[in-house]
mmCIF file of C-alpha atoms in Angstrom:
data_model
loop_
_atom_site.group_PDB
_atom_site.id
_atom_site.type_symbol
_atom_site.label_atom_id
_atom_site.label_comp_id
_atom_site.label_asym_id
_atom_site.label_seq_id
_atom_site.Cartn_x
_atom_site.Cartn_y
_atom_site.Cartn_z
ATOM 1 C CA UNK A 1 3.875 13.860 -29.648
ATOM 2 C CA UNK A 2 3.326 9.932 -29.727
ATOM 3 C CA UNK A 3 7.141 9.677 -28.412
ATOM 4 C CA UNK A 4 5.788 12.059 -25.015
ATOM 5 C CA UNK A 5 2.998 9.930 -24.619
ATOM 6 C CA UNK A 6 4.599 6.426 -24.860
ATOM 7 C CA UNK A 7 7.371 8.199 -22.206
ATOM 8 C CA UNK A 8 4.788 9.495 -20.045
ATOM 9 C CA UNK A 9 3.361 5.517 -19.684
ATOM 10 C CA UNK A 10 6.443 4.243 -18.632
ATOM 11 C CA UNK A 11 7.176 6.601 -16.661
ATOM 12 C CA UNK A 12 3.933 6.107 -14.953
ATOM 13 C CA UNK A 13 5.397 2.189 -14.776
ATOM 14 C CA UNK A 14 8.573 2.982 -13.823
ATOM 15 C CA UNK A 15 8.466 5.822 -11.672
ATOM 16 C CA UNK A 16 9.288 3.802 -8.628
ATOM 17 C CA UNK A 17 12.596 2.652 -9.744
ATOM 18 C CA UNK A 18 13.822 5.906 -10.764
ATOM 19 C CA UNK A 19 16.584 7.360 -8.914
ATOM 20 C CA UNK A 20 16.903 11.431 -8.691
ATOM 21 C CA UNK A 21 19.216 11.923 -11.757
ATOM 22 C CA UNK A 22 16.686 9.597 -14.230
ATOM 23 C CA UNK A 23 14.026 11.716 -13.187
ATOM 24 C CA UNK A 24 16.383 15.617 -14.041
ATOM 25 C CA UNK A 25 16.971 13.635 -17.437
ATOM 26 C CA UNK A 26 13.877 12.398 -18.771
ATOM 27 C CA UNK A 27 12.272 15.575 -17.418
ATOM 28 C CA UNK A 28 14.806 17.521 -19.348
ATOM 29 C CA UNK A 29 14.019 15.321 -22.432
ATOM 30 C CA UNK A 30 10.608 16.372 -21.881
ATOM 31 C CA UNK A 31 10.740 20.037 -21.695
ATOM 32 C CA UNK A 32 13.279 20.033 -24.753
ATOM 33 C CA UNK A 33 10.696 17.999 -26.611
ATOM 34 C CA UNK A 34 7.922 19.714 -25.826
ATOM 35 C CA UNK A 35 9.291 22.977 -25.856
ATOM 36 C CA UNK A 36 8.720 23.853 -22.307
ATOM 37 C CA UNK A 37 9.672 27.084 -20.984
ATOM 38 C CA UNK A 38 12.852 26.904 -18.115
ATOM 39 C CA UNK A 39 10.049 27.572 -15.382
ATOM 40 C CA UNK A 40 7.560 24.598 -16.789
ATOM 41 C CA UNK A 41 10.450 22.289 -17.079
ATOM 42 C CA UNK A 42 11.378 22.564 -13.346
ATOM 43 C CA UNK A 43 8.040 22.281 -12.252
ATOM 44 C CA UNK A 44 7.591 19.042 -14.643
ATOM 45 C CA UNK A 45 11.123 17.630 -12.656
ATOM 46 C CA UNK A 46 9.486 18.486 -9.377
ATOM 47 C CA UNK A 47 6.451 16.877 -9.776
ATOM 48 C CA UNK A 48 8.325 13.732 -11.633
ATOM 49 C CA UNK A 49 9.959 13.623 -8.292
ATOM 50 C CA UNK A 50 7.107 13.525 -6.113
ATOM 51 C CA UNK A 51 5.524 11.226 -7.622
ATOM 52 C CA UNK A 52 8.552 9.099 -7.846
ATOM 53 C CA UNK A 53 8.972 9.332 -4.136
ATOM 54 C CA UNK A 54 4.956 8.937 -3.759
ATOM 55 C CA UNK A 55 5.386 5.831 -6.088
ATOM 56 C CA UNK A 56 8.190 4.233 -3.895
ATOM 57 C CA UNK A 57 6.154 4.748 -0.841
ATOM 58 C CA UNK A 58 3.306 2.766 -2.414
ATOM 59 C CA UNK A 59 5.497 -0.149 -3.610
ATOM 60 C CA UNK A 60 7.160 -0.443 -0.144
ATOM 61 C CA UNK A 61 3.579 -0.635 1.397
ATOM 62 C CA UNK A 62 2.379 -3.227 -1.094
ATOM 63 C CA UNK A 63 5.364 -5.060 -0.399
ATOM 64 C CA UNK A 64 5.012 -5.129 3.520
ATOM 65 C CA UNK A 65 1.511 -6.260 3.050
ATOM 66 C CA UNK A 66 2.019 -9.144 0.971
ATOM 67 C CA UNK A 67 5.254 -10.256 2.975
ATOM 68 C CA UNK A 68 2.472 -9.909 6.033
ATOM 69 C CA UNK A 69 -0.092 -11.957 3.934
ATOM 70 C CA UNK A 70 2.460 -14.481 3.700
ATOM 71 C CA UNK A 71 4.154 -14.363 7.483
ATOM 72 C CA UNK A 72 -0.187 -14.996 8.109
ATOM 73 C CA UNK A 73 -0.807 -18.229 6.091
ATOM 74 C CA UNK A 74 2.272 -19.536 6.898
ATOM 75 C CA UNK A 75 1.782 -19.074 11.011
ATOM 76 C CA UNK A 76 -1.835 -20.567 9.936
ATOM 77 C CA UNK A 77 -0.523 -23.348 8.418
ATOM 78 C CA UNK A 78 2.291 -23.731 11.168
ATOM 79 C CA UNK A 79 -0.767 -24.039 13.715
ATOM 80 C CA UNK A 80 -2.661 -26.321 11.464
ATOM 81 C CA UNK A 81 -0.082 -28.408 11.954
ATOM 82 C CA UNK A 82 0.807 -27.850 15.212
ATOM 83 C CA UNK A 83 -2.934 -28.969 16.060
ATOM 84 C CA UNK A 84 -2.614 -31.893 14.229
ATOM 85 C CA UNK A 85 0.547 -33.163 15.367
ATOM 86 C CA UNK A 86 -0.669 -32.298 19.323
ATOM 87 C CA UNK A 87 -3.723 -34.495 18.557
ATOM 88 C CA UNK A 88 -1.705 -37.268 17.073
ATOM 89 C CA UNK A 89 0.379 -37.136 20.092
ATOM 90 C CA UNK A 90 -2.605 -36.878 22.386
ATOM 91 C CA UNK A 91 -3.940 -40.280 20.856
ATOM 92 C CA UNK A 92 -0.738 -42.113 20.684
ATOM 93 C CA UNK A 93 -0.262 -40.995 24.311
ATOM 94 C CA UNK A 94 -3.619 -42.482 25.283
ATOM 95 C CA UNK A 95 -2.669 -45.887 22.926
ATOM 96 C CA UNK A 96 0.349 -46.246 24.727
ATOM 97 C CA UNK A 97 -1.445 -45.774 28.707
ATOM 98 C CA UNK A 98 -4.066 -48.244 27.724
ATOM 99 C CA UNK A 99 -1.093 -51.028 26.731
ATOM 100 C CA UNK A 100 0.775 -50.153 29.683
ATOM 101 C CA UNK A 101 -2.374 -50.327 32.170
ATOM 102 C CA UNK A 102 -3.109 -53.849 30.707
ATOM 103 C CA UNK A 103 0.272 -55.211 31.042
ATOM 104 C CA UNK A 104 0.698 -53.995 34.154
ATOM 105 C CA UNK A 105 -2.480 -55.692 35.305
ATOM 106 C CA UNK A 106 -1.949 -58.553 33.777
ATOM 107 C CA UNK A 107 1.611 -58.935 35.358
ATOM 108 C CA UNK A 108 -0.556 -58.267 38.409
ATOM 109 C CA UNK A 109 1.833 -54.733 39.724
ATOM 110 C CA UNK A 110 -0.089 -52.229 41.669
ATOM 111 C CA UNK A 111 0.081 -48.819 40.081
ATOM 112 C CA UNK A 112 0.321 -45.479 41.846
ATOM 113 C CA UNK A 113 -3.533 -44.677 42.241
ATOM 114 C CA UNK A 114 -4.056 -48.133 43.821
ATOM 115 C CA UNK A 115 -1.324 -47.773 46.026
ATOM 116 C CA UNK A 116 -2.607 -44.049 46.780
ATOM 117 C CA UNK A 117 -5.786 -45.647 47.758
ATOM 118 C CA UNK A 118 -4.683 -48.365 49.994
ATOM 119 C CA UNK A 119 -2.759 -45.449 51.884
ATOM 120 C CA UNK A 120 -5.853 -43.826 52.274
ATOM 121 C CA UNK A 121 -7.837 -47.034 53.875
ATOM 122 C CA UNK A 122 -4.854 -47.759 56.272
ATOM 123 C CA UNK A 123 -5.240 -44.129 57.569
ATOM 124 C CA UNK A 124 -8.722 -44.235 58.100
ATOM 125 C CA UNK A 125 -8.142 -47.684 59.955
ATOM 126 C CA UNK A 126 -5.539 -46.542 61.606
ATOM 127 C CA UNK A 127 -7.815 -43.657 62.856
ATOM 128 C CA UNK A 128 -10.833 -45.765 64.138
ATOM 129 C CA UNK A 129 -8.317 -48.257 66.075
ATOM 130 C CA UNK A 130 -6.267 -46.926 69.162
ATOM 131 C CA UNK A 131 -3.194 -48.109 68.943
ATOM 132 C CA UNK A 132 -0.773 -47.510 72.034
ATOM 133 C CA UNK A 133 2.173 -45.261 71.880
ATOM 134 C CA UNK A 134 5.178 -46.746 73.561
ATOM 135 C CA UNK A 135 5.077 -43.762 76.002
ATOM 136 C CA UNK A 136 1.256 -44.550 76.495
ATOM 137 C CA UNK A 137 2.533 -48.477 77.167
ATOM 138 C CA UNK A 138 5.463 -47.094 79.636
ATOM 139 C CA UNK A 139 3.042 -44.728 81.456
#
């Protein structure tokens, strides 16, 4: 009796790696041992199988979660990182304008937004003064 018990654990364990003819064996090492009728012993292999195929199921789910788990914390620590390494870059991006702006002032070179804005002054002269076409001159 012991012997059906200590079987029935690991098959309770092991269920999930048991292929088809495992589970016709043991069960027929199980009806022979406990003197099951032919009708008891098929319904023993049955029900082995089920739960074999119920205990497969289960692993494969337990398996796709944890893979998930791990796909999560690692696309949590890829973006950890990500945000770090966009705010390092960010800074050194603002180090490196700041040394540029003050050499190029120092060397005394116009840079594009002054230049934009002395565009913008010579229009708005150029607007308040009347200057002549050379049609208006010939005319």
């Amino acid at each position: 009796m012991f012997e059906i018990v200590k079987k029935s654990v690991y098959t309770g364990l092991g269920l999930a790696s048991l292929t088809k003819d495992k589970i016709a064996k043991f069960a027929a090492d199980m009806s022979r041992e406990a003197q099951l009728s032919e009708e008891e012993g098929r319904r023993l292999r049955e029900e082995l199988e089920v739960k074999a195929e119920e205990s497969k199921e289960q692993l494969g789910e337990q398996i796709d979660q944890r893979i998930d788990q791990a796909l999560v914390q690692v696309g949590l620590v890829k973006a950890g990182v990500k945000r770090v390494a966009d705010r390092t870059s960010d800074t050194f991006q603002q180090f490196v304008d700041k040394r540029v702006d003050a050499a190029l002032e120092r060397l005394g070179v116009a840079r594009k937004e002054d230049i934009a804005s002395l565009l913008q002054r010579i229009e708005l002269l150029e607007s308040k003064v009347s200057v002549p076409t050379v049609v208006e001159q010939v005319g």
